[in-house]
Short mmCIF file of C-alpha atoms and ligand atoms in Angstrom, two decimals:
data_model
loop_
_atom_site.label_atom_id
_atom_site.label_comp_id
_atom_site.label_asym_id
_atom_site.label_seq_id
_atom_site.Cartn_x
_atom_site.Cartn_y
_atom_site.Cartn_z
CA MET F 1 13.83 -9.88 33.64
CA ILE F 2 15.45 -13.05 32.31
CA ARG F 3 17.12 -15.78 34.33
CA LEU F 4 18.48 -19.00 32.82
CA ASN F 5 20.11 -21.60 35.05
CA GLY F 6 21.92 -24.58 33.60
CA VAL F 7 19.84 -24.57 30.44
CA SER F 8 20.56 -27.25 27.89
CA VAL F 9 18.67 -28.11 24.72
CA THR F 10 19.10 -31.40 22.94
CA PHE F 11 17.33 -32.22 19.69
CA GLY F 12 16.87 -35.89 18.79
CA ARG F 13 18.11 -38.77 20.90
CA GLY F 14 20.64 -41.53 20.98
CA ALA F 15 23.31 -41.51 18.28
CA THR F 16 21.66 -38.63 16.41
CA ALA F 17 21.20 -36.38 19.44
CA VAL F 18 22.43 -32.79 18.90
CA ASN F 19 23.29 -30.63 21.88
CA VAL F 20 22.31 -27.20 20.71
CA LEU F 21 22.69 -25.41 24.06
CA ARG F 22 24.92 -26.65 26.84
CA ASP F 23 24.58 -25.51 30.46
CA ILE F 24 23.75 -21.87 29.79
CA ASP F 25 23.52 -19.49 32.74
CA LEU F 26 22.28 -16.04 31.83
CA ALA F 27 20.67 -13.09 33.63
CA LEU F 28 19.32 -9.94 32.07
CA ALA F 29 17.91 -7.13 34.21
CA SER F 30 15.29 -4.54 33.34
CA GLY F 31 16.94 -1.56 31.68
CA GLU F 32 19.76 -3.63 30.26
CA THR F 33 20.65 -4.33 26.61
CA LEU F 34 22.39 -7.53 25.61
CA ALA F 35 23.75 -8.61 22.26
CA VAL F 36 24.40 -12.24 21.38
CA LEU F 37 27.08 -12.92 18.78
CA GLY F 38 28.21 -16.21 17.28
CA PRO F 39 28.68 -18.19 14.08
CA SER F 40 25.82 -19.78 12.20
CA GLY F 41 24.63 -22.89 14.00
CA ALA F 42 25.97 -21.73 17.38
CA GLY F 43 22.53 -21.96 18.99
CA LYS F 44 21.60 -18.28 18.99
CA SER F 45 18.09 -18.64 17.62
CA THR F 46 17.46 -21.54 20.00
CA LEU F 47 18.54 -19.36 22.89
CA LEU F 48 16.14 -16.66 21.78
CA ALA F 49 13.34 -19.19 21.46
CA ILE F 50 14.02 -20.37 25.02
CA VAL F 51 13.97 -16.82 26.35
CA ALA F 52 10.73 -16.14 24.44
CA GLY F 53 9.05 -19.21 25.87
CA LEU F 54 8.68 -20.63 22.38
CA GLU F 55 10.88 -23.56 23.16
CA ARG F 56 11.36 -25.49 26.42
CA PRO F 57 14.78 -26.53 27.71
CA THR F 58 15.71 -30.18 27.90
CA THR F 59 17.19 -29.46 31.28
CA GLY F 60 17.61 -26.35 33.41
CA ARG F 61 15.36 -23.55 34.55
CA VAL F 62 13.98 -20.50 32.79
CA ALA F 63 12.30 -17.53 34.48
CA ILE F 64 10.88 -14.55 32.61
CA ALA F 65 9.46 -11.52 34.36
CA GLY F 66 9.70 -13.32 37.69
CA GLN F 67 7.74 -16.35 36.48
CA ASP F 68 9.25 -19.79 36.30
CA LEU F 69 8.33 -21.18 32.83
CA ALA F 70 8.34 -24.79 34.02
CA GLY F 71 5.11 -24.12 35.89
CA GLN F 72 3.35 -22.67 32.83
CA GLY F 73 1.22 -24.58 30.33
CA GLU F 74 1.00 -23.48 26.70
CA ASP F 75 -1.78 -21.00 27.54
CA GLY F 76 0.29 -19.53 30.35
CA LEU F 77 3.26 -19.12 28.04
CA ALA F 78 1.11 -17.48 25.39
CA ARG F 79 -0.25 -15.03 27.98
CA LEU F 80 3.25 -14.28 29.27
CA ARG F 81 4.43 -13.55 25.75
CA ALA F 82 1.44 -11.38 24.96
CA ARG F 83 1.98 -9.28 28.12
CA HIS F 84 5.72 -9.06 28.49
CA ILE F 85 7.50 -9.92 25.24
CA GLY F 86 7.93 -8.42 21.78
CA ILE F 87 9.97 -10.05 19.02
CA VAL F 88 11.46 -8.74 15.81
CA PHE F 89 12.65 -11.35 13.25
CA GLN F 90 15.08 -11.10 10.39
CA ALA F 91 12.43 -11.96 7.80
CA PHE F 92 9.82 -9.52 9.25
CA HIS F 93 7.06 -12.18 9.43
CA LEU F 94 4.27 -9.73 8.70
CA ILE F 95 0.88 -11.17 7.71
CA PRO F 96 0.59 -10.51 3.94
CA THR F 97 -3.19 -10.22 3.87
CA LEU F 98 -3.29 -7.51 6.54
CA THR F 99 -2.34 -3.81 6.13
CA ALA F 100 0.39 -2.19 8.20
CA ARG F 101 -2.06 -0.92 10.82
CA GLU F 102 -3.89 -4.26 10.95
CA ASN F 103 -0.60 -6.14 11.45
CA VAL F 104 0.32 -3.89 14.35
CA ALA F 105 -3.18 -3.91 15.86
CA LEU F 106 -3.54 -7.70 15.73
CA PRO F 107 -1.65 -8.62 18.95
CA LEU F 108 -3.61 -5.96 20.84
CA GLU F 109 -6.90 -7.22 19.45
CA LEU F 110 -6.02 -10.74 20.43
CA SER F 111 -5.46 -9.60 24.01
CA GLY F 112 -8.82 -7.80 24.01
CA ALA F 113 -7.77 -4.15 23.82
CA ASP F 114 -10.58 -1.84 22.64
CA ASP F 115 -8.22 0.86 21.39
CA ALA F 116 -6.08 -1.44 19.23
CA ASP F 117 -6.35 0.58 16.03
CA ALA F 118 -5.54 3.91 17.67
CA ARG F 119 -2.50 2.45 19.41
CA ALA F 120 -1.39 0.74 16.20
CA VAL F 121 -1.57 4.06 14.33
CA ALA F 122 0.40 5.81 17.13
CA ALA F 123 3.11 3.10 17.05
CA LEU F 124 3.38 3.43 13.24
CA GLU F 125 3.65 7.18 13.54
CA ARG F 126 6.49 6.73 16.04
CA VAL F 127 8.49 4.88 13.38
CA GLY F 128 7.72 7.41 10.69
CA LEU F 129 5.11 5.35 8.80
CA SER F 130 1.97 7.49 9.09
CA HIS F 131 1.90 7.59 5.26
CA ARG F 132 1.94 3.78 4.98
CA LEU F 133 -0.89 2.81 7.37
CA ASP F 134 -3.10 1.14 4.83
CA HIS F 135 -0.36 -0.42 2.70
CA TYR F 136 0.01 -4.17 2.53
CA PRO F 137 3.51 -5.65 3.27
CA ALA F 138 4.13 -6.43 -0.40
CA ALA F 139 3.86 -2.71 -1.18
CA LEU F 140 6.46 -1.78 1.42
CA SER F 141 10.27 -1.75 1.19
CA GLY F 142 12.26 -4.13 3.39
CA GLY F 143 13.09 -1.24 5.77
CA GLU F 144 9.45 -0.22 5.96
CA GLN F 145 8.39 -3.76 6.65
CA GLN F 146 10.90 -4.02 9.50
CA ARG F 147 9.62 -0.72 10.92
CA VAL F 148 6.11 -2.21 10.85
CA ALA F 149 7.45 -5.30 12.54
CA PHE F 150 9.19 -3.16 15.18
CA ALA F 151 5.94 -1.23 15.82
CA ARG F 152 4.07 -4.54 16.18
CA ALA F 153 6.72 -5.78 18.63
CA VAL F 154 6.49 -2.71 20.91
CA VAL F 155 2.84 -1.66 20.55
CA HIS F 156 1.93 -3.34 23.86
CA ARG F 157 4.98 -1.89 25.61
CA PRO F 158 6.61 -5.23 26.45
CA SER F 159 9.13 -5.29 29.31
CA LEU F 160 11.35 -7.56 27.19
CA LEU F 161 12.15 -6.82 23.55
CA LEU F 162 13.85 -9.61 21.58
CA ALA F 163 15.33 -9.45 18.08
CA ASP F 164 16.82 -12.23 15.92
CA GLU F 165 19.15 -10.84 13.24
CA PRO F 166 16.87 -7.77 12.88
CA THR F 167 19.14 -6.02 10.42
CA GLY F 168 20.16 -9.09 8.38
CA ASN F 169 17.98 -8.23 5.39
CA LEU F 170 18.45 -4.46 5.42
CA ASP F 171 20.77 -1.96 3.77
CA ARG F 172 23.10 0.08 6.02
CA ALA F 173 20.99 3.16 6.48
CA THR F 174 17.84 1.16 7.28
CA ALA F 175 19.78 -1.18 9.51
CA ARG F 176 20.98 1.81 11.50
CA MET F 177 17.44 3.10 11.88
CA ILE F 178 16.19 -0.26 13.20
CA SER F 179 19.21 -0.63 15.52
CA ASP F 180 18.55 2.81 16.95
CA ALA F 181 14.88 1.94 17.51
CA LEU F 182 15.72 -1.32 19.23
CA LEU F 183 18.41 0.08 21.53
CA GLY F 184 16.36 3.27 22.05
CA TYR F 185 13.47 1.20 23.33
CA ARG F 186 15.36 0.58 26.57
CA ASP F 187 16.04 4.30 27.03
CA GLU F 188 12.41 5.08 26.30
CA THR F 189 10.76 2.45 28.48
CA GLY F 190 13.37 1.05 30.89
CA GLY F 191 12.66 -2.40 29.46
CA ALA F 192 15.27 -5.05 28.65
CA VAL F 193 16.48 -5.66 25.09
CA MET F 194 18.21 -8.82 23.81
CA LEU F 195 19.32 -9.02 20.25
CA ILE F 196 21.05 -11.63 18.20
CA THR F 197 23.29 -10.38 15.45
CA HIS F 198 26.27 -11.13 13.18
CA ASP F 199 27.06 -7.42 13.18
CA GLU F 200 29.93 -6.68 15.58
CA ALA F 201 29.38 -2.95 15.36
CA LEU F 202 25.72 -3.29 16.37
CA ALA F 203 26.60 -5.80 19.13
CA ARG F 204 29.11 -3.36 20.63
CA ARG F 205 26.34 -0.78 21.16
CA ALA F 206 24.70 -3.05 23.73
CA ASP F 207 25.61 -2.87 27.43
CA ARG F 208 26.77 -6.45 27.37
CA LEU F 209 27.97 -8.79 24.67
CA LEU F 210 27.77 -12.54 24.87
CA ARG F 211 29.63 -14.77 22.44
CA ILE F 212 28.34 -18.27 21.95
CA GLU F 213 29.82 -21.12 19.96
CA ASP F 214 28.72 -24.71 19.70
CA GLY F 215 25.98 -24.12 22.29
CA ARG F 216 28.29 -22.70 24.96
CA ILE F 217 28.94 -19.23 26.25
CA LEU F 218 32.54 -18.38 25.32
CA THR F 219 32.80 -14.91 26.82
CA THR F 220 30.66 -12.18 28.28
CA GLU F 221 32.04 -8.75 27.70
CA PRO F 222 30.92 -5.44 28.95
CA ALA F 223 30.63 -3.36 25.82
CA THR F 224 33.01 -0.45 26.01
CA SER F 225 31.40 1.81 23.47
CA GLY F 226 27.72 1.37 24.31
CA ALA F 227 27.30 4.65 26.13
CA MET F 228 28.88 6.75 23.42
CA ALA F 229 27.54 5.03 20.32
CA GLY F 230 24.08 6.65 20.43
P1 LIG U 301 22.08 -20.09 15.09
O1 LIG U 301 20.88 -19.21 15.35
O2 LIG U 301 23.20 -19.68 15.98
O3 LIG U 301 22.47 -20.13 13.68
P2 LIG U 301 20.31 -22.26 15.80
O4 LIG U 301 19.90 -22.08 17.20
O5 LIG U 301 19.36 -21.88 14.70
O6 LIG U 301 21.74 -21.55 15.59
O7 LIG U 301 20.71 -23.80 15.54
C1 LIG U 301 21.74 -24.44 16.29
C2 LIG U 301 21.85 -25.91 15.87
O8 LIG U 301 20.65 -26.56 16.26
C3 LIG U 301 21.97 -26.08 14.37
O9 LIG U 301 22.90 -27.14 14.17
C4 LIG U 301 20.61 -26.52 13.94
O10 LIG U 301 20.66 -27.34 12.85
C5 LIG U 301 20.11 -27.26 15.18
N1 LIG U 301 18.62 -27.20 15.30
C6 LIG U 301 17.89 -26.12 15.51
N2 LIG U 301 16.59 -26.42 15.65
C7 LIG U 301 16.51 -27.76 15.54
C8 LIG U 301 15.46 -28.70 15.60
N3 LIG U 301 14.17 -28.32 15.80
N4 LIG U 301 15.75 -30.01 15.43
C9 LIG U 301 17.01 -30.39 15.24
N5 LIG U 301 18.08 -29.57 15.18
C10 LIG U 301 17.83 -28.26 15.33
P1 LIG U 302 2.24 6.13 24.77
O1 LIG U 302 3.62 6.25 25.37
O2 LIG U 302 1.20 6.94 25.45
O3 LIG U 302 1.82 4.70 24.60
P2 LIG U 302 3.50 7.02 22.35
O4 LIG U 302 3.00 7.93 21.27
O5 LIG U 302 4.73 7.41 23.11
O6 LIG U 302 2.28 6.76 23.31
O7 LIG U 302 3.75 5.63 21.70
C1 LIG U 302 2.76 5.03 20.96
C2 LIG U 302 3.13 3.59 20.75
O8 LIG U 302 4.28 3.47 19.99
C3 LIG U 302 3.35 2.86 22.06
O9 LIG U 302 2.59 1.69 22.03
C4 LIG U 302 4.81 2.50 22.02
O10 LIG U 302 5.03 1.24 22.65
C5 LIG U 302 5.14 2.49 20.54
N1 LIG U 302 6.47 2.83 20.07
C6 LIG U 302 6.78 3.00 18.79
N2 LIG U 302 8.08 3.27 18.65
C7 LIG U 302 8.62 3.30 19.84
C8 LIG U 302 9.94 3.55 20.33
N3 LIG U 302 10.95 3.82 19.55
N4 LIG U 302 10.13 3.46 21.67
C9 LIG U 302 9.10 3.18 22.46
N5 LIG U 302 7.84 2.96 22.03
C10 LIG U 302 7.60 3.02 20.76
#
């Protein structure tokens, strides 16, 4: 599902160049869950942006869903994202002028689906928000907003679900609900899930755990408790 070979990212040049990712090799198969842990500034968000096709590597190769990203223009990358990738962010990133169902329907509408609203409603029902369909984000709690964001990320059934600190702004109970939904997505669909987190307990529920620091992979651990944590 994901293959990174020798990926480096450098911002700036000369004396002010910052090596944010250094020679990263990473593979993630369909049906696998991966957690990425590391201190602030380690390069986690940059890694996610690379995997999402939102950022291009300075050197190295990236392939997503069997397609080499180097051969894709911006339109190709946008199409790849729209078909194969869903992303959940820490700060929700809902559009404030759209209702919950409109937020979830938007990516489907942009890709020309004629049943966007019905599928948006079904996805919101799946996350227990059938009573919040016509609410605007400002009228929703943080946990509800993240459930809308999750529904938006999965409404097109992506084969790759990405999350960047998805529980960072949530209380414990809500964080648990979102974590269950993210990890459950693999069981439900057989897709791949990659999540960035500061939360060791959440990270340990993934099949594999990758620690990065200063742009390098320190360790890759098979999670020992993933199978029983459900
Ligand atoms: P993390 O998600 O682990 O906190 P990031 O990937 O956000 O780390 O950032 C890693 C480093 O890269 C930080 O030092 C950050 O300041 C730097 N960085 C990120 N994006 C840019 C950019 N567009 N230009 C310059 N430096 C950047
Ligand atoms: P279908 O499987 O026919 O699309 P469902 O009622 O199972 O219908 O799901 C409706 C929508 O909800 C789908 O687009 C699906 O991607 C999304 N969805 C919402 N929550 C989840 C979840 N936890 N796991 C998988 N899909 C979900």
